[in-house]
Tab-separated table of C-alpha atoms in Angstrom:
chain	number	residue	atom	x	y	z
A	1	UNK	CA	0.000	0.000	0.000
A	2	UNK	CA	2.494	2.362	1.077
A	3	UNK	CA	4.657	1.980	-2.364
A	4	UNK	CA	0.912	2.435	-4.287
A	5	UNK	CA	0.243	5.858	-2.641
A	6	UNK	CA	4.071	6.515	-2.983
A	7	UNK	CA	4.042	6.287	-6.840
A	8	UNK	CA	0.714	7.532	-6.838
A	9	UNK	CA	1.950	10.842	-5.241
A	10	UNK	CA	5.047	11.403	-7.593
A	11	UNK	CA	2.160	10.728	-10.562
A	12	UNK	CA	0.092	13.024	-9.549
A	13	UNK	CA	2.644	15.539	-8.467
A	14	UNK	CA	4.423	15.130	-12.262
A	15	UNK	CA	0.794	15.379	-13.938
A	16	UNK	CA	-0.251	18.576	-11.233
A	17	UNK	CA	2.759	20.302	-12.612
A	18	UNK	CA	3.593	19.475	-15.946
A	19	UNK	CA	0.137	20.608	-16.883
A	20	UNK	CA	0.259	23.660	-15.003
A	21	UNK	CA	-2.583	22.786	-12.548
A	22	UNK	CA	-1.216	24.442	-9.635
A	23	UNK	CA	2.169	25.392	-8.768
A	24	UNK	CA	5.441	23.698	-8.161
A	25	UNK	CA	5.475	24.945	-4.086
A	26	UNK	CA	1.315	24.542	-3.750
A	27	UNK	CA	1.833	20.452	-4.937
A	28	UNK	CA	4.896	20.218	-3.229
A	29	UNK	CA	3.488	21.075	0.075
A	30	UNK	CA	0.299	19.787	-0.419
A	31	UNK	CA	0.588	16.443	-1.742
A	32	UNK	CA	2.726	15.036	0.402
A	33	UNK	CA	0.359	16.430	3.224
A	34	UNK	CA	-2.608	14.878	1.754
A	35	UNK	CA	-0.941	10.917	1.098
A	36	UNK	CA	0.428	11.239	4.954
A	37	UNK	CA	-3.247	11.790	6.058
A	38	UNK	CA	-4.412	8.750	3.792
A	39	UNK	CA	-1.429	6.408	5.074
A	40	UNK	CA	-2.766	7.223	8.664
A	41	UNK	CA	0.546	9.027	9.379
A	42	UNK	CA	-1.225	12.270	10.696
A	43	UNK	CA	0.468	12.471	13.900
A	44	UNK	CA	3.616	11.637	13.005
A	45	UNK	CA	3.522	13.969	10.084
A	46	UNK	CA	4.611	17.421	11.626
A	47	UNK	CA	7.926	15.734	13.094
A	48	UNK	CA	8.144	14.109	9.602
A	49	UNK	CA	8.172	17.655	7.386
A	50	UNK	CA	10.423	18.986	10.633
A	51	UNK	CA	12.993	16.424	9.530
A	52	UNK	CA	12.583	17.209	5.978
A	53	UNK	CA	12.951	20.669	6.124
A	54	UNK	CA	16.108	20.087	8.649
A	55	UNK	CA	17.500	18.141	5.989
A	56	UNK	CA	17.262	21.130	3.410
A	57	UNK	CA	18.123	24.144	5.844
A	58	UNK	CA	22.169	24.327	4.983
A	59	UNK	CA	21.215	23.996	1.231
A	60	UNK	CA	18.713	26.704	1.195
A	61	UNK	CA	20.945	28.867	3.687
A	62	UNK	CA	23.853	28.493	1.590
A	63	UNK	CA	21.771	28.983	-1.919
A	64	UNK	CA	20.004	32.383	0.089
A	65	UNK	CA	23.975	33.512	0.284
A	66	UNK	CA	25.301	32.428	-3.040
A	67	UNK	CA	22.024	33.984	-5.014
A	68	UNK	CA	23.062	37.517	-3.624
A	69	UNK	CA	26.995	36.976	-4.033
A	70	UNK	CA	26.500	36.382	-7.622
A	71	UNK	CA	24.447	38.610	-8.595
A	72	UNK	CA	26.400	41.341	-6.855
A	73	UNK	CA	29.269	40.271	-8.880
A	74	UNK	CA	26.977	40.412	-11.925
A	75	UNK	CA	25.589	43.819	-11.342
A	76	UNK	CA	29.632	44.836	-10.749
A	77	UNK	CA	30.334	43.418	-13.913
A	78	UNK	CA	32.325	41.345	-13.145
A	79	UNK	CA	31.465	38.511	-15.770
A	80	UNK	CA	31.266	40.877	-18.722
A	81	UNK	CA	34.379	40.116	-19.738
A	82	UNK	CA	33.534	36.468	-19.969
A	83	UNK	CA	29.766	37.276	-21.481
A	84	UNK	CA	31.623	39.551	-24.030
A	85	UNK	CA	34.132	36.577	-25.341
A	86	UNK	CA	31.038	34.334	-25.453
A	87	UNK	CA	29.251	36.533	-28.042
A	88	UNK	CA	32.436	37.512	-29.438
A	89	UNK	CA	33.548	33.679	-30.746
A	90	UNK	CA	29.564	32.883	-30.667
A	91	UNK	CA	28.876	35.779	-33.182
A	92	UNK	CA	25.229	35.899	-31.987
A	93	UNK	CA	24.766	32.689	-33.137
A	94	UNK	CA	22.323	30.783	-30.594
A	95	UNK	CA	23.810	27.471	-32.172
A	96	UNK	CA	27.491	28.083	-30.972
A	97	UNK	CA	26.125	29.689	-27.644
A	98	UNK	CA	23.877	26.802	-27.030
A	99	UNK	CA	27.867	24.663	-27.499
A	100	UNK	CA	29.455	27.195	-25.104
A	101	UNK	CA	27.148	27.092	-22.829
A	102	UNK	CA	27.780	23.357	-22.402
A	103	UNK	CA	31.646	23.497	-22.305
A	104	UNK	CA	31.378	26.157	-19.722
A	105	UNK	CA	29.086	23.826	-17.717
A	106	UNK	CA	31.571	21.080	-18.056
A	107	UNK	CA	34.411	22.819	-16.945
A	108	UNK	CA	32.461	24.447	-14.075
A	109	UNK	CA	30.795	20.804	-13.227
A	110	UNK	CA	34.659	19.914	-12.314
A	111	UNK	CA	34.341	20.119	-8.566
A	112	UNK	CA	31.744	17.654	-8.371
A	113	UNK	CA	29.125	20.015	-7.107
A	114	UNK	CA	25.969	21.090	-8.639
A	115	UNK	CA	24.294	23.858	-6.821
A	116	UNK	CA	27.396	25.640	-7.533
A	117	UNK	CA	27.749	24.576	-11.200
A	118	UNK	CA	24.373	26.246	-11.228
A	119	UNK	CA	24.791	29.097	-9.530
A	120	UNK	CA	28.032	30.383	-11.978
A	121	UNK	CA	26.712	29.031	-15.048
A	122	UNK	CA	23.385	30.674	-14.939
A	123	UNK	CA	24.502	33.728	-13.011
A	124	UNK	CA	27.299	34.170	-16.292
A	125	UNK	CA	25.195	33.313	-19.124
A	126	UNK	CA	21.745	34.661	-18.375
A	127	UNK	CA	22.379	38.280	-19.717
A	128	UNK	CA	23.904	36.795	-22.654
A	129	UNK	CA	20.709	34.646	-23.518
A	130	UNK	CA	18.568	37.591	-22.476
A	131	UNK	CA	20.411	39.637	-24.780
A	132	UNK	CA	20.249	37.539	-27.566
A	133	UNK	CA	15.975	37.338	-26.671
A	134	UNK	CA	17.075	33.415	-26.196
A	135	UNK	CA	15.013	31.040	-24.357
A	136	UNK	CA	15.698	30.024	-20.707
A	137	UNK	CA	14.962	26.382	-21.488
A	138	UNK	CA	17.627	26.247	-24.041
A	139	UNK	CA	20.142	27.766	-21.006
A	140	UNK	CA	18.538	25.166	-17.988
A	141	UNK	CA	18.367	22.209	-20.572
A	142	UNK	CA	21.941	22.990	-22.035
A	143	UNK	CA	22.868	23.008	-18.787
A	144	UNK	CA	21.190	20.050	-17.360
A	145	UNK	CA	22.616	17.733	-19.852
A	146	UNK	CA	26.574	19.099	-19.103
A	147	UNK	CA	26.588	18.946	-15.643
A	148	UNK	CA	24.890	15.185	-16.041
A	149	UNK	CA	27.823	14.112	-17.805
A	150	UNK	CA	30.786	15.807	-15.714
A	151	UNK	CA	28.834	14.216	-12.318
A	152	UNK	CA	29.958	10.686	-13.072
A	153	UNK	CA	33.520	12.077	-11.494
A	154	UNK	CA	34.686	9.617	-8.727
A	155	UNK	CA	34.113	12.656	-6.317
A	156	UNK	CA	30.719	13.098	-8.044
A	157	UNK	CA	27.369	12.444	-6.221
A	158	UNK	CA	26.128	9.414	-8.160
A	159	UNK	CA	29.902	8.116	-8.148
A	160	UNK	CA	30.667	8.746	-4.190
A	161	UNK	CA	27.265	7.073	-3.481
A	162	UNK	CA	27.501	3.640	-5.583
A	163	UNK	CA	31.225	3.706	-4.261
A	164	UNK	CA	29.880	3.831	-0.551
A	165	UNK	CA	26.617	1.766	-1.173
A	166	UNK	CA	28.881	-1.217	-2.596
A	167	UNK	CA	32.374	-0.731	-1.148
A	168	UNK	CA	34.157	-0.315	-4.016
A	169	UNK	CA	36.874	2.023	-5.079
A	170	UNK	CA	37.289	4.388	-8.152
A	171	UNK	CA	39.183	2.271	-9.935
A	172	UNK	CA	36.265	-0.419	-10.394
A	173	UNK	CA	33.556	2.077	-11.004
A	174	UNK	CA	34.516	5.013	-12.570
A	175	UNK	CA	37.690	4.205	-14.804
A	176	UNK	CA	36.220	1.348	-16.799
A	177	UNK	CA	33.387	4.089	-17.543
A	178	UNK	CA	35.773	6.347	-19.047
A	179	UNK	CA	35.010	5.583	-22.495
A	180	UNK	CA	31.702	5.928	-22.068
A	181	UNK	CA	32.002	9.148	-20.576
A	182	UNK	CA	33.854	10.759	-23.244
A	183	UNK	CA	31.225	9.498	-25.751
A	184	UNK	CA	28.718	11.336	-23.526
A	185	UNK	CA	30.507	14.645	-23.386
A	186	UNK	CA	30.438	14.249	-27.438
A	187	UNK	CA	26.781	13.652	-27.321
A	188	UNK	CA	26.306	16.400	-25.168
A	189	UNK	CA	28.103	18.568	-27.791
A	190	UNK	CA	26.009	17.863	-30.594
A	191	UNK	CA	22.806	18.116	-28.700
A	192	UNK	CA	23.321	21.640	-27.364
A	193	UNK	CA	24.280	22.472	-31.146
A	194	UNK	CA	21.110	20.838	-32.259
A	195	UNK	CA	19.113	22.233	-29.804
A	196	UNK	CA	20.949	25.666	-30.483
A	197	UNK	CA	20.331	25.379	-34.232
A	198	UNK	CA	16.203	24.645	-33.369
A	199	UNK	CA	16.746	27.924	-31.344
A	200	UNK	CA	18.144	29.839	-34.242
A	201	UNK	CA	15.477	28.769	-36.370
A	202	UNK	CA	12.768	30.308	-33.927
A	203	UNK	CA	14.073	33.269	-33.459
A	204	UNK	CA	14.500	33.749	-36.862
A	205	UNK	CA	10.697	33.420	-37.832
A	206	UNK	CA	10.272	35.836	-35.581
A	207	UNK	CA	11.750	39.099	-37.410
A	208	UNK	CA	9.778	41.478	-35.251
A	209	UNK	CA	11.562	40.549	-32.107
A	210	UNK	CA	15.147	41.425	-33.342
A	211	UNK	CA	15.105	44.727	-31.882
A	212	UNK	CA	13.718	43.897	-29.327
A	213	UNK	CA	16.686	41.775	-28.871
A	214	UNK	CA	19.488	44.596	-29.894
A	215	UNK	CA	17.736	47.067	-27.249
A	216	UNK	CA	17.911	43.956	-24.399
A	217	UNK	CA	21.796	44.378	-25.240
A	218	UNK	CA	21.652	48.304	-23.703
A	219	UNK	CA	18.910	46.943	-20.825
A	220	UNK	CA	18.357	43.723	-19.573
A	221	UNK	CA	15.613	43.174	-17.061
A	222	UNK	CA	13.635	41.177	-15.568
A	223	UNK	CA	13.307	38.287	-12.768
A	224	UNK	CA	16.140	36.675	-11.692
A	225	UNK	CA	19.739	37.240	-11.960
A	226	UNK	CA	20.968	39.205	-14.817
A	227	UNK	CA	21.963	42.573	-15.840
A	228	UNK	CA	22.909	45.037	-18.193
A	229	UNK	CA	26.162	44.602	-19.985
A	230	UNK	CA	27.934	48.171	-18.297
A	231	UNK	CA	28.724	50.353	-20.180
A	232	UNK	CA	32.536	51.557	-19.916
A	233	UNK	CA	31.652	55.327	-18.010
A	234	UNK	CA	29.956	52.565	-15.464
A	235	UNK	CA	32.110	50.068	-14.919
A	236	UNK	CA	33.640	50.191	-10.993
A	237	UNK	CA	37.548	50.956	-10.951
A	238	UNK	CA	40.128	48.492	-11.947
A	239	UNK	CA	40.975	47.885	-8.044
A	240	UNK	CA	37.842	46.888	-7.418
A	241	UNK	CA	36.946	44.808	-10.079
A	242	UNK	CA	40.321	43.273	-8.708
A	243	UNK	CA	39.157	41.700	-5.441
A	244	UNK	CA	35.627	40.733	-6.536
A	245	UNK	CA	37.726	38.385	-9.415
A	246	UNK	CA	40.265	37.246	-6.539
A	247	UNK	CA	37.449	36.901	-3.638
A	248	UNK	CA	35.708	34.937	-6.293
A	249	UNK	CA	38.633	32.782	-7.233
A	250	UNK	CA	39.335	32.302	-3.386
A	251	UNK	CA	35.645	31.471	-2.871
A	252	UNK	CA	35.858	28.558	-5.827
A	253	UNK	CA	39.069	27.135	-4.597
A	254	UNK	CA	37.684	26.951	-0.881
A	255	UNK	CA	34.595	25.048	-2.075
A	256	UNK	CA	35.962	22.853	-4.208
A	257	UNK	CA	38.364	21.895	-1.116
A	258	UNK	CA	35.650	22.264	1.163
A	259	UNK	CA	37.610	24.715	3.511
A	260	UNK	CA	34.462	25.027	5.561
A	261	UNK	CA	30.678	24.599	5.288
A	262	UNK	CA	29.591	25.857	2.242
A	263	UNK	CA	26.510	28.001	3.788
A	264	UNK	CA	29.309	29.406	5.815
A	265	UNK	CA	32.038	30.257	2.679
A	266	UNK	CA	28.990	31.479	0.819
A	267	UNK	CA	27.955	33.802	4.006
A	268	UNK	CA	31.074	35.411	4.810
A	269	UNK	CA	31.870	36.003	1.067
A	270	UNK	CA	28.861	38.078	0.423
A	271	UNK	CA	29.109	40.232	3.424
A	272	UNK	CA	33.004	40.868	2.426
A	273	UNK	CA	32.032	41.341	-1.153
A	274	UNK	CA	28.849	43.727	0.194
A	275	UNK	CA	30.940	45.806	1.893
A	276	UNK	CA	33.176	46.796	-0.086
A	277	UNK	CA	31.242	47.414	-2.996
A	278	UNK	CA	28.399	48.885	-1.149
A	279	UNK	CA	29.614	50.714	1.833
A	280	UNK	CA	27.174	52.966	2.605
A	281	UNK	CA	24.004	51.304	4.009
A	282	UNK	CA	21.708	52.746	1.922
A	283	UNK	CA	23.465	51.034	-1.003
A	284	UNK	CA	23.573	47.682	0.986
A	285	UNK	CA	19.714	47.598	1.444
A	286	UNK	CA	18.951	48.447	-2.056
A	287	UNK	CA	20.707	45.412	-3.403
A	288	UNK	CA	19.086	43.272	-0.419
A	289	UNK	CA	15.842	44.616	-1.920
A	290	UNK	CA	16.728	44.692	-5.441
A	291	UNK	CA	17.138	41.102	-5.482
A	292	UNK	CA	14.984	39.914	-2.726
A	293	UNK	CA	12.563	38.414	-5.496
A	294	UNK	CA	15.158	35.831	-6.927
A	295	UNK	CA	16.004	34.793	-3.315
A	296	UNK	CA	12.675	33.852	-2.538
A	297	UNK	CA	12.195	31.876	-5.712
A	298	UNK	CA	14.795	30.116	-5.105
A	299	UNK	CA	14.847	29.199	-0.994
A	300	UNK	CA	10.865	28.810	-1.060
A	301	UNK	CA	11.134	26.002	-3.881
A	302	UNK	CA	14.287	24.044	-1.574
A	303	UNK	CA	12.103	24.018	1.635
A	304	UNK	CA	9.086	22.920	-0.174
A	305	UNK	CA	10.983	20.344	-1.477
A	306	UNK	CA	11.749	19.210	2.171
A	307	UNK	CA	8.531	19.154	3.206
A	308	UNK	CA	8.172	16.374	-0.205
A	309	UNK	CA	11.304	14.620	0.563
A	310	UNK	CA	10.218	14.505	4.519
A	311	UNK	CA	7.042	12.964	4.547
A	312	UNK	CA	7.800	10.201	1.631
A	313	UNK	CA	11.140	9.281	3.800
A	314	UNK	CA	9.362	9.381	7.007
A	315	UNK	CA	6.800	7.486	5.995
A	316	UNK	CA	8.591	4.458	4.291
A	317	UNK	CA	7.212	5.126	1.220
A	318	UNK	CA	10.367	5.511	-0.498
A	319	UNK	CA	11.902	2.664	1.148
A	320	UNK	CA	8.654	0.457	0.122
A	321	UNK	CA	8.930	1.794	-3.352
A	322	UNK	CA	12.094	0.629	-3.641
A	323	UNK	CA	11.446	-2.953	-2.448
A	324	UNK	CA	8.296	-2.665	-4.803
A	325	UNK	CA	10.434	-2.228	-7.716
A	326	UNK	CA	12.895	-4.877	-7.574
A	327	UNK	CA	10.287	-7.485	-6.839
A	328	UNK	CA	8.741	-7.117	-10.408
A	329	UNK	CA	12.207	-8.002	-12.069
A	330	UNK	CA	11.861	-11.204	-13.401
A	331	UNK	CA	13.799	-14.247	-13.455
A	332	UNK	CA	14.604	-14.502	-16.603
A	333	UNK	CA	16.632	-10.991	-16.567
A	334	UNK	CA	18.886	-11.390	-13.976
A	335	UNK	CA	21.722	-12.045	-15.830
A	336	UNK	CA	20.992	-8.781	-17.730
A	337	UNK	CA	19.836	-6.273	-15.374
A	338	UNK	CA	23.466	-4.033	-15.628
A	339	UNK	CA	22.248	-2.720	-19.143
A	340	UNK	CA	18.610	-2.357	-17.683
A	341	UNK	CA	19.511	-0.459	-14.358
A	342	UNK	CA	21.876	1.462	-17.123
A	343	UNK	CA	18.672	1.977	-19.041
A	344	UNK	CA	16.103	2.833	-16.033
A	345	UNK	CA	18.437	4.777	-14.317
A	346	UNK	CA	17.328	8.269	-15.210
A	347	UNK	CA	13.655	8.134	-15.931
A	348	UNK	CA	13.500	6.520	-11.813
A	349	UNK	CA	15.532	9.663	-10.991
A	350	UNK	CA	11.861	11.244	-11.202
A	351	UNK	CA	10.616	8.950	-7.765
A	352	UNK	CA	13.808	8.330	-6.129
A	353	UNK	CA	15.982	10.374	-3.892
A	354	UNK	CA	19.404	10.394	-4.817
A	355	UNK	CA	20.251	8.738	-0.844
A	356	UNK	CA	17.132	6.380	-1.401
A	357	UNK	CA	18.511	5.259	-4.940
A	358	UNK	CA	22.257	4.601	-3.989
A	359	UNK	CA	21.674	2.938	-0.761
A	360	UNK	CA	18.171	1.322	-0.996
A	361	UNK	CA	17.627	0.146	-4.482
A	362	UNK	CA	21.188	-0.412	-5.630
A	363	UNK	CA	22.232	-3.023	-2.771
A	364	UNK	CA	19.357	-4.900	-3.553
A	365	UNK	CA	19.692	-5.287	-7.302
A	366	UNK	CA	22.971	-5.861	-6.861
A	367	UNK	CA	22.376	-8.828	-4.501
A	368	UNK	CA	19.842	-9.848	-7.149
A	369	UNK	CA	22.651	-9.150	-9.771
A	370	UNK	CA	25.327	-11.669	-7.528
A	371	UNK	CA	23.002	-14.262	-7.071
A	372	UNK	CA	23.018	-14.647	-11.464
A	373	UNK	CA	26.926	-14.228	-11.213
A	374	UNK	CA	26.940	-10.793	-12.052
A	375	UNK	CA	29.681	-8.514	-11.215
A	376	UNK	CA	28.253	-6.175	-8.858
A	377	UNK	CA	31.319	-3.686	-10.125
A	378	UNK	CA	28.888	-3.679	-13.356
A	379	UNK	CA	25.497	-2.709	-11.543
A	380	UNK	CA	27.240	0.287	-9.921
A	381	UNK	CA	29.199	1.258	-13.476
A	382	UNK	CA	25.321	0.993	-14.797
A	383	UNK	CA	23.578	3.137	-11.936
A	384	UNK	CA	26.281	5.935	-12.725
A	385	UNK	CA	25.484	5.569	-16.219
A	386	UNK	CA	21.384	6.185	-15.931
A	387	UNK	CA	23.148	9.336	-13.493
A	388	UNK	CA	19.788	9.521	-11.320
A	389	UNK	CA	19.185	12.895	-10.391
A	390	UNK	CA	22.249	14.086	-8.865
A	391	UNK	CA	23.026	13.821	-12.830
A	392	UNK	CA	20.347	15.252	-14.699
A	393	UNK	CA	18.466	18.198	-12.124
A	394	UNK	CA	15.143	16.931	-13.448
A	395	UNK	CA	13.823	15.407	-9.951
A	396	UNK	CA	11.503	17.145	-7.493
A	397	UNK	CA	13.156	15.452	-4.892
A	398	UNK	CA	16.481	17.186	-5.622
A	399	UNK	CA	17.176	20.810	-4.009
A	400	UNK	CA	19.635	21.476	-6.863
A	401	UNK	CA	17.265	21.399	-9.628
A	402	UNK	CA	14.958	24.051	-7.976
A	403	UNK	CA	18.038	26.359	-8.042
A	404	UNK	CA	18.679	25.583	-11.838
A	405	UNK	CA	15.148	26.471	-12.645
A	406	UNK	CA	14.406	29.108	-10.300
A	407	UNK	CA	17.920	30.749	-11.441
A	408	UNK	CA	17.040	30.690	-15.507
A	409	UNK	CA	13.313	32.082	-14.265
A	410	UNK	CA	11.603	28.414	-15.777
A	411	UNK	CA	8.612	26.676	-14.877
A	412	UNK	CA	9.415	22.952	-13.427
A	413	UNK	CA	7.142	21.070	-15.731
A	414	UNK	CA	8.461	22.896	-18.922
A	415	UNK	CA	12.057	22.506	-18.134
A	416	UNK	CA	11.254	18.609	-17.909
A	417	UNK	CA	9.282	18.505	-21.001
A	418	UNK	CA	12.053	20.389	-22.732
A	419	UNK	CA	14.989	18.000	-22.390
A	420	UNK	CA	14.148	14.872	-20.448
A	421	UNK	CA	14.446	13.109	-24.079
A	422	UNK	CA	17.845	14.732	-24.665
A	423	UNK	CA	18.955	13.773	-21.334
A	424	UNK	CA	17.346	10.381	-21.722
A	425	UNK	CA	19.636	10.194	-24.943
A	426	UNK	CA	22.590	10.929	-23.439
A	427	UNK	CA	22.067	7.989	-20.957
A	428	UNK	CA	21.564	5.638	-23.871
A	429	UNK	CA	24.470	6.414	-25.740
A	430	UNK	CA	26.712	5.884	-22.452
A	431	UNK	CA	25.008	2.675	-21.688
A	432	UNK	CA	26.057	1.540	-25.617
A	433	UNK	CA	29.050	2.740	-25.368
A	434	UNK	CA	29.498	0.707	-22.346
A	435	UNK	CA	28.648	-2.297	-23.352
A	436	UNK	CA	30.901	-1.790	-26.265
A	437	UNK	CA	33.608	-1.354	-24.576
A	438	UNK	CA	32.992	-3.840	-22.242
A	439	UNK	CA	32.297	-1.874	-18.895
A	440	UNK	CA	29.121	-3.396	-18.574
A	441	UNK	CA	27.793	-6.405	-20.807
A	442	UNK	CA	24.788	-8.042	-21.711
């Protein structure tokens, strides 16, 4: 029962949204509320949504932080030079910035982490797609799909987990993968040219918007992060564009190497970075105000998203969803399930926790796997290959795709629609390059 009213929850919370019935937060909140009350979990369910929203308080405290460091340093400027060179090699052409914005979010998607990936990516490359009169979806799926690829990295979160959940090391998960990988960041390639050609075409059917594009260059507005391009009488001085590039470099490095909390690094950053850019008070609450709206957006959606994540944990229903789903494999494809979890990997990403994935599901198949003389080295090389949502930010039940979506300004539901296909396709050319190479086999 309790795996029924799970599924039936994430069905009904995928059909509430993707058809726009009511808002991301509103179903969120709601249905979880309302499948705790028909479980018979009502008086347990306060302490559950307490634990949830525990769970997601350093997240959304360090996403409040990082929203309003980066857009300071966007409103200073300080990634013109970077949105300049973009257009400048791009030539306007949404095809080649639809391919830049994907090697940008593989380079950034380095350090393992992608809340951050987000946060630079978008914070960099909305003006330029606002300028350009661009669609956000083309900038969140773009995205999506790079930082999928570059999260299979040992220190990655689908890597670290199936490494944990299994016992094995890096060498018997990751490197046999490598091939695969690299065929991924090829497909990646082509589909954020194909997708940036489809762009092109649109926006050139639609003449009358073109300058309405050239004037977005002089002023761009709007929700979110993302600002005029200064002009050079506006610019700060030299010195101070300085520290915001080293206190931003010095910020990177210490999260990558995970100096201290990240809520904390992104705290004490701002308020240096606020300071001296802003160091009159007046000037300090009118950027707290100015972008007060994109902070909400963003920090609403993560604790909603705890109350979600809280009440299906709490309640078992993830745990019985899990159990649920193994026990309909049958028999006769045990010996092949590495290809299928390869295969399933991603779409399940939409009813699975990252956590509840890694260290529910994957033990058991790989038991099941073992007891067909599987390699259970294969069924974790296969769960990094399907990604799961650390991947692809297409789940509900991850915090970091409410930042990618809430950062581009993009509805849940249409960023799915958009490129769950593409990312879908990028897990089944890794799982066939896989199993041509040998890293997983039939």
């Amino acid at each position: 029962m309790l795996a029924a009213l799970g599924f039936t929850t994430i069905g009904l919370f995928l059909v509430l949204t993707m058809t726009k019935r009511v808002s991301v937060l509103v179903a969120l909140v709601l249905l979880p509320v309302l499948a705790a009350l028909v479980g018979g979990f009502a008086g347990d369910m306060g302490d559950m949504i307490l634990e949830g929203l525990e769970t997601v308080a350093p997240t959304g405290i360090m996403i409040a932080f990082a929203v309003l460091y980066f857009t300071l340093m966007v409103d200073a400027g300080l990634f013109d030079p970077l949105i300049n060179g973009i257009l400048r090699l791009a030539r306007n052409d949404p095809a080649r910035i639809a391919v830049g914005t994907a090697v940008l979010t593989m380079c950034v998607s380095l350090d393992g982490d992608g809340a951050s990936t987000f946060l630079i990516t978008v914070s960099a490359l909305l003006p330029v797609y606002k300028r350009l009169g661009m669609s956000p979806l083309v900038l969140s799926g773009v995205v999506c799909l790079g930082a999928g690829v570059m999260n299979m990295v040992p220190w990655g979160g689908p890597t670290v987990r199936a490494m944990a959940a299994l016992k094995l090391d890096s060498s018997e998960v990751f490197t046999p993968v490598l091939p695969a990988m690299a065929c991924g960041i090829v497909w990646v390639l082509l589909a954020a040219y194909w997708i940036g050609r489809r762009e092109r075409r649109r926006l050139g059917a639609v003449p009358a918007q073109r300058e309405g594009r050239q004037e977005a260059g002089a002023h761009i507005a709007g929700d979110g992060p993302g600002t005029p391009l200064m002009p050079a009488a506006t610019r700060p001085p030299l010195p101070l564009t300085v520290f915001n590039a080293v206190l931003t470099v010095v910020l990177i490095v210490a999260l990558v190497l995970q100096v201290m909390p990240l809520p904390v690094l992104f705290a004490v950053a701002f308020a240096l970075a606020l300071v001296v850019n802003h160091p009159r008070w007046e000037q300090q609450q009118a950027l707290l105000e100015k972008h007060a709206k994109s902070v909400v957006l963003v920090t609403t959606m993560i604790f909603a998203a705890g109350v979600f994540t809280g009440v299906l944990t709490g309640t078992k229903m993830i745990s019985e969803m899990a159990e649920a789903l193994v026990s309909v494999v049958p028999d006769s494809l045990g010996g092949h399930l590495a290809p299928l979890v390869a295969v399933t990997g991603m779409p399940l990403s939409l009813a699975f926790t990252p956590d509840a994935y890694y260290f529910g599901v994957l033990p058991v198949l790989s038991h099941t796997a073992s007891g067909f003389g599987a390699d259970q080295a294969e069924i974790a090389r296969a769960a990094i290959l399907g990604q799961m949502t650390t991947g692809f930010p297409l789940s509900p039940l991850t915090a970091s795709t409410f930042i990618l979506v809430s950062m581009s300004g993009v509805q849940l539901g249409e960023h799915q629609r958009f490129i769950f296909r593409w990312a879908f396709g990028t897990t089944l050319v890794m799982t066939a390059a896989a199993l041509a190479t040998g890293a997983i086999s039939l």
